Coordinates of N, CA and C in Angstrom, one line a residue:
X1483 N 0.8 -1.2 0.0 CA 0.0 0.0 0.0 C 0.9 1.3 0.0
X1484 N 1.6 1.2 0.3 CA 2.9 2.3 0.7 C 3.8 2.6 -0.3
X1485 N 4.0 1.5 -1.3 CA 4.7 1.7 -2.7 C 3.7 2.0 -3.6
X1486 N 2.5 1.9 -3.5 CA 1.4 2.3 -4.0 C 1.3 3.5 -4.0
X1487 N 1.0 3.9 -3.0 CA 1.0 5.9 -2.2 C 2.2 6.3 -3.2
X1488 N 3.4 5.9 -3.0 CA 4.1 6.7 -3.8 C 4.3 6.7 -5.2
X1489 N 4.2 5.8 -6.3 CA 3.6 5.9 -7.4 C 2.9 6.8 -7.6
X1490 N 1.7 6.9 -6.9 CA 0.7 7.5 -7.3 C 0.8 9.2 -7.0
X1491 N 1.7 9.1 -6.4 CA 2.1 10.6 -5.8 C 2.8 11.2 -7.0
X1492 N 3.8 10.4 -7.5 CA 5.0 10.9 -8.3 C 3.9 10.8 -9.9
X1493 N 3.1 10.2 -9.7 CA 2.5 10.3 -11.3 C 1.8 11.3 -11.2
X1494 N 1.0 12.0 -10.0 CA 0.3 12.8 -9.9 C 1.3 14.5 -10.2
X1495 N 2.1 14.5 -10.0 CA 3.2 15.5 -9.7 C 3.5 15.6 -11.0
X1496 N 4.0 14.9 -12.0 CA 4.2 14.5 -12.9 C 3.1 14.9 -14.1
X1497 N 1.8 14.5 -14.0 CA 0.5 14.7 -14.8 C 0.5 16.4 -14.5
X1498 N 0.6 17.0 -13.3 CA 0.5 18.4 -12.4 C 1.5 19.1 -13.6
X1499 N 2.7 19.0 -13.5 CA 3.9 19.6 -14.3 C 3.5 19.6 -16.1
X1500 N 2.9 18.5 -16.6 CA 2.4 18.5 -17.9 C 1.5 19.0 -18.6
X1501 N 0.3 18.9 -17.6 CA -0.3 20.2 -17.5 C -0.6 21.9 -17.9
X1502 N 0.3 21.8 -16.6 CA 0.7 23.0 -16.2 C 1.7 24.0 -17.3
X1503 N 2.4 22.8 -18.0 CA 3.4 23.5 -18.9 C 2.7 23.8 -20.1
X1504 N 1.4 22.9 -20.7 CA 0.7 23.0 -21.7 C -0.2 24.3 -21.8
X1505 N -0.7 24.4 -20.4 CA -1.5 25.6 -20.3 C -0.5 26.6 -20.7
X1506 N 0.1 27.0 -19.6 CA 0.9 27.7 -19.9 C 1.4 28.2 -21.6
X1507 N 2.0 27.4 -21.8 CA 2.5 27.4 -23.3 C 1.3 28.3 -24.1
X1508 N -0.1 27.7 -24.1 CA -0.9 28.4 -24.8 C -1.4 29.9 -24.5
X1509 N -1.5 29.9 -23.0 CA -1.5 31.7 -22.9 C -0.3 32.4 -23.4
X1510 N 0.7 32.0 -22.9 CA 1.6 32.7 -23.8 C 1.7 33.4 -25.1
X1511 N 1.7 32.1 -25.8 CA 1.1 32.5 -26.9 C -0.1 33.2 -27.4
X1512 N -1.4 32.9 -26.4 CA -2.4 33.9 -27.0 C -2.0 35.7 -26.3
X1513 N -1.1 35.7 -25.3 CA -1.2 37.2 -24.7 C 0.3 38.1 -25.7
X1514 N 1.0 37.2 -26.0 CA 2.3 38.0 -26.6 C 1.8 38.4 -28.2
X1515 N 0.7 39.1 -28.8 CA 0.6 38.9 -30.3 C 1.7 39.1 -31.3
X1516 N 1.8 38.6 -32.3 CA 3.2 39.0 -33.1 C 3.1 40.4 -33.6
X1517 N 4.2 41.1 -33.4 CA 4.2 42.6 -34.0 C 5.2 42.7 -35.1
X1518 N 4.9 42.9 -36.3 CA 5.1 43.0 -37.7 C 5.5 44.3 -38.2
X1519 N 6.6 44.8 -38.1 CA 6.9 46.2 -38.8 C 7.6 46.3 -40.2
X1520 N 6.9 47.0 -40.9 CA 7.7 47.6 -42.7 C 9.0 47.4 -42.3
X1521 N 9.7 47.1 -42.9 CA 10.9 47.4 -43.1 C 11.1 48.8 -43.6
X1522 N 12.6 49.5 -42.9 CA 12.7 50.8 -42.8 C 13.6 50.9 -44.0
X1523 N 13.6 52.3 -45.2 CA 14.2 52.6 -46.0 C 15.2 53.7 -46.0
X1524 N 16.2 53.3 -46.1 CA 17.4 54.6 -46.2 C 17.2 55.5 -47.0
X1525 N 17.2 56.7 -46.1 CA 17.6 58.1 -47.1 C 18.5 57.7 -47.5
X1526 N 18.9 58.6 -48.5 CA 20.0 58.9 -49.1 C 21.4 59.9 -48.4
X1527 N 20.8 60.6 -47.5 CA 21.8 60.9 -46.4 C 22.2 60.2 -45.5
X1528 N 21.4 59.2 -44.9 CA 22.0 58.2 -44.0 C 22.4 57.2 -44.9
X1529 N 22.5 56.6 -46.3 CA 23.9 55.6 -46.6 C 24.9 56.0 -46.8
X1530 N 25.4 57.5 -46.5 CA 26.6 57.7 -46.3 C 27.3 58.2 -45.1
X1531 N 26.7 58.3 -44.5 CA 26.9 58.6 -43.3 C 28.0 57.5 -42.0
X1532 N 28.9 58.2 -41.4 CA 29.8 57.4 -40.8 C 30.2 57.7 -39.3
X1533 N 30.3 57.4 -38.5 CA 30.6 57.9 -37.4 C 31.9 58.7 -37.2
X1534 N 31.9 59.8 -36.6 CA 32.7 60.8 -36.6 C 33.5 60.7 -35.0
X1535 N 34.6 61.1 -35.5 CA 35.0 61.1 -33.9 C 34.5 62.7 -33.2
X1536 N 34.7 62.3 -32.1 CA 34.3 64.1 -31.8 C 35.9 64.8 -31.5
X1537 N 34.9 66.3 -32.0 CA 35.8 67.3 -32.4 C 37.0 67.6 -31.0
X1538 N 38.4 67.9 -30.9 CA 39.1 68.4 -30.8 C 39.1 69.9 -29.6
X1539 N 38.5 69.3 -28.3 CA 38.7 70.4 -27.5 C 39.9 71.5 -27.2
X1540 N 40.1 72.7 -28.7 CA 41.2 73.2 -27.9 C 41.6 73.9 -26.8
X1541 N 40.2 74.4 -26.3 CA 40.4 75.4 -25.3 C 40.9 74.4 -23.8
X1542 N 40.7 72.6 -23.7 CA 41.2 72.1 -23.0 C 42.7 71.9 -23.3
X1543 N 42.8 71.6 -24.7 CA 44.6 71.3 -25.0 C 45.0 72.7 -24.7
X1544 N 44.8 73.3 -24.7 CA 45.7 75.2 -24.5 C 45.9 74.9 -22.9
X1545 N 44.4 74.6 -21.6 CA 45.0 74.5 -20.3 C 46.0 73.3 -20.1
X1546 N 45.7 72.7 -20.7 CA 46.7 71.0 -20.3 C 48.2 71.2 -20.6
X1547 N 48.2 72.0 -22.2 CA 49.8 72.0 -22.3 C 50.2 73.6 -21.2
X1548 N 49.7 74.3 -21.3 CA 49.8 75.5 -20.3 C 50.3 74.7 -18.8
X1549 N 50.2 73.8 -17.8 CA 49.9 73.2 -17.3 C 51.1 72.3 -17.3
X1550 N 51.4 71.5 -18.2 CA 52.6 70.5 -18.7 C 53.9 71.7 -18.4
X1551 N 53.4 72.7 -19.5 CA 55.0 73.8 -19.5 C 55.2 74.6 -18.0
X1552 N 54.3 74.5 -17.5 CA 54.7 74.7 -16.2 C 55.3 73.7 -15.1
X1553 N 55.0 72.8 -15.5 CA 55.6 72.0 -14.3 C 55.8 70.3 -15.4
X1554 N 56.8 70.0 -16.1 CA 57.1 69.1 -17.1 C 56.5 67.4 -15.9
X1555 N 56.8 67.7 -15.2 CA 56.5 66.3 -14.5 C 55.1 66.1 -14.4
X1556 N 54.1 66.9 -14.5 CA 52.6 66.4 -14.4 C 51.9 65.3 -15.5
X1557 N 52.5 64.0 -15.2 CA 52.1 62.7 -15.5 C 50.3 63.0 -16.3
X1558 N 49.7 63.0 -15.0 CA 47.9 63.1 -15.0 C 47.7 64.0 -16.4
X1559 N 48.3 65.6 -16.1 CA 47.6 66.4 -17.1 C 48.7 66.1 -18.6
X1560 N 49.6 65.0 -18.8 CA 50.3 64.6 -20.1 C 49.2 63.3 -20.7
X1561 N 48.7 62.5 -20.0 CA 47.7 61.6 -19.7 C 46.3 62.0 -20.1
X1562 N 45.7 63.3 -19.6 CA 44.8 64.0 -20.1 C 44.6 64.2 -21.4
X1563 N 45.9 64.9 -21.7 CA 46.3 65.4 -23.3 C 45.9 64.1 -24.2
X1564 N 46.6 63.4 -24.2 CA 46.7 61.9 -25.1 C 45.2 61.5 -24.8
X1565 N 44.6 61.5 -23.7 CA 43.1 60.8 -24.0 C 42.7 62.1 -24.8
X1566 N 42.5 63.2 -24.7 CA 41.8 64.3 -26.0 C 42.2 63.7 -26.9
X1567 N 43.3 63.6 -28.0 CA 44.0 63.4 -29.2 C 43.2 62.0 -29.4
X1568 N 43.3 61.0 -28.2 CA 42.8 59.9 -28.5 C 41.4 59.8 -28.9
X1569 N 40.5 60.1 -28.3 CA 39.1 60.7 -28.3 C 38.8 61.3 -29.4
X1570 N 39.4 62.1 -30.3 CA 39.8 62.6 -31.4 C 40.3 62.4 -32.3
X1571 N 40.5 61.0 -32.4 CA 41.3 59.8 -33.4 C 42.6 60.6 -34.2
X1572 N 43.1 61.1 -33.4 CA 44.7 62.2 -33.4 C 45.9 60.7 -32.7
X1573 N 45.7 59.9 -33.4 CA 46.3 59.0 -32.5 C 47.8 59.5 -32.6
X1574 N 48.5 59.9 -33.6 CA 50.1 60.4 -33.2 C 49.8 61.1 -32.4
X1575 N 49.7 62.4 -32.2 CA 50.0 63.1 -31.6 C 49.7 62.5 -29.7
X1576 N 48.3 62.0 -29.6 CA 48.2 60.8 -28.7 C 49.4 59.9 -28.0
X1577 N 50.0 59.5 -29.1 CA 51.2 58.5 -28.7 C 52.4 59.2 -28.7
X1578 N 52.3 60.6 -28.8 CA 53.8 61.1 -28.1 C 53.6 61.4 -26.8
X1579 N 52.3 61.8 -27.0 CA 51.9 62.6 -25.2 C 51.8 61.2 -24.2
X1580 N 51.2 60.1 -24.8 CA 51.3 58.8 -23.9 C 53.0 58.2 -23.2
X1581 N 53.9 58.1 -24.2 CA 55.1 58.0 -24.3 C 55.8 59.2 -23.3
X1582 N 55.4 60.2 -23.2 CA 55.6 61.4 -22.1 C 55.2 60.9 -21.0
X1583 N 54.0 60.5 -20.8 CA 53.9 60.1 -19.5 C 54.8 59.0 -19.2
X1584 N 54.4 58.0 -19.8 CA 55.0 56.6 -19.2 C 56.2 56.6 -18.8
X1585 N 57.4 57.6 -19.7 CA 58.4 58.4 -19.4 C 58.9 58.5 -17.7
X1586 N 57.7 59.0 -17.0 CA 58.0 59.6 -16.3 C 57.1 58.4 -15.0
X1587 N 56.1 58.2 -15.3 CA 55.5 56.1 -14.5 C 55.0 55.7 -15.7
X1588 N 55.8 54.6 -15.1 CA 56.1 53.2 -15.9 C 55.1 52.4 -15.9
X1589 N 54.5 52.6 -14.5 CA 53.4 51.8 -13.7 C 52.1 52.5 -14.6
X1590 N 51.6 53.2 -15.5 CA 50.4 53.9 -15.4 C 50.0 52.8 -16.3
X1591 N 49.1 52.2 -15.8 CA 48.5 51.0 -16.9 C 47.4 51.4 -18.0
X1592 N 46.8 52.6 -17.7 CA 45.6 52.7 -18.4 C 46.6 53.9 -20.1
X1593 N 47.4 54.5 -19.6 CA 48.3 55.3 -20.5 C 49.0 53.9 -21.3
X1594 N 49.5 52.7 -20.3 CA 50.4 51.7 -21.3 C 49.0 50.9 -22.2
X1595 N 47.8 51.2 -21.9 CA 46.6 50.2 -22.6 C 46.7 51.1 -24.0
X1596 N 46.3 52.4 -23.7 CA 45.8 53.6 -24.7 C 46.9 53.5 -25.4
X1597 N 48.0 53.4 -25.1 CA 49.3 53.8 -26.2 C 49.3 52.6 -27.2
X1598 N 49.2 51.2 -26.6 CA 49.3 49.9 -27.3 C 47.8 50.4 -28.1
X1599 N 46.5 50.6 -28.1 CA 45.8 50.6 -28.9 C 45.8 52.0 -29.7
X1600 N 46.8 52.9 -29.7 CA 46.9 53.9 -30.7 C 48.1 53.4 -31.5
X1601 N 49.0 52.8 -30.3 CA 50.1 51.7 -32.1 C 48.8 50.9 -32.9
X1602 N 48.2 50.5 -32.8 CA 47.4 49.5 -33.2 C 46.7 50.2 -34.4
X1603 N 46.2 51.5 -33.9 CA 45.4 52.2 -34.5 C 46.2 53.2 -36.4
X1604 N 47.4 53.4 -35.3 CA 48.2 53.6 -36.6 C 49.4 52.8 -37.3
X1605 N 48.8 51.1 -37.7 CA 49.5 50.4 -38.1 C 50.8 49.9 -37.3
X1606 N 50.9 50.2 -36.6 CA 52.1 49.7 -35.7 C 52.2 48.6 -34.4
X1607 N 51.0 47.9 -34.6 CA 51.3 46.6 -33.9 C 52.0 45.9 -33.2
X1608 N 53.2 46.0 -34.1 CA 54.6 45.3 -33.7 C 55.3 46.5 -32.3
X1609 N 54.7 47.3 -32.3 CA 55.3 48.5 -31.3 C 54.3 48.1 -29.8
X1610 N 53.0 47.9 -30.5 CA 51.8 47.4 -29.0 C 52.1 46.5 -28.4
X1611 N 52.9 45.6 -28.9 CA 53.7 44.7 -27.9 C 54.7 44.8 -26.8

């Protein structure tokens, strides 16, 4: 009677779950309706269109190098410089100001990342190593 009880327990649990997943299954499907949109058509100004880097803060490069010529050892604001130029897809000029810093710490990891992906950027790979 006892292996009985449990059979009938585990088939009932079982029938419960099959159920349950069937219902289920079909609300789903009746509450989510399918939504069908036109396909969108390109102007003629957006298939040429490209992403641009953004423009060239000089009124920041004027305080930064202002800043550098005053005191040659300021790592942060040589570091600064090179993320502008970088940001600005200026990557030489980027990788002299990166090479300035690291110059001066060796340790700056985020200046040794940026410089390895502006060798990268201007063909020089073999240098990002």
């Amino acid at each position: 009677m006892r292996a009985e009880s449990i059979v009938f327990a585990i088939a009932g649990i079982v029938f419960g779950f099959i159920v349950g997943w069937i219902v289920g299954a079909q609300q789903a499907s009746q509450s989510s309706p399918v939504v069908t949109t036109a396909p969108q058509t390109l102007t003629s100004g957006a298939t040429n269109q490209t992403r641009q880097p953004p423009v060239l803060d000089e009124d920041r490069v004027k305080v930064l190098t202002t800043i550098i010529e005053n005191d040659p050892e300021q790592v942060d604001a040589k570091v600064q410089l090179a993320n502008l130029y970088y940001d600005a897809a200026q990557f030489e000029d980027a990788i002299g100001w990166y090479e300035a810093a690291l110059a001066i710490d060796e340790s700056n990891v985020d200046a040794s990342t940026d410089l390895g992906v502006s060798y990268y950027y201007t063909n020089q790979a073999d240098r990002a190593l």
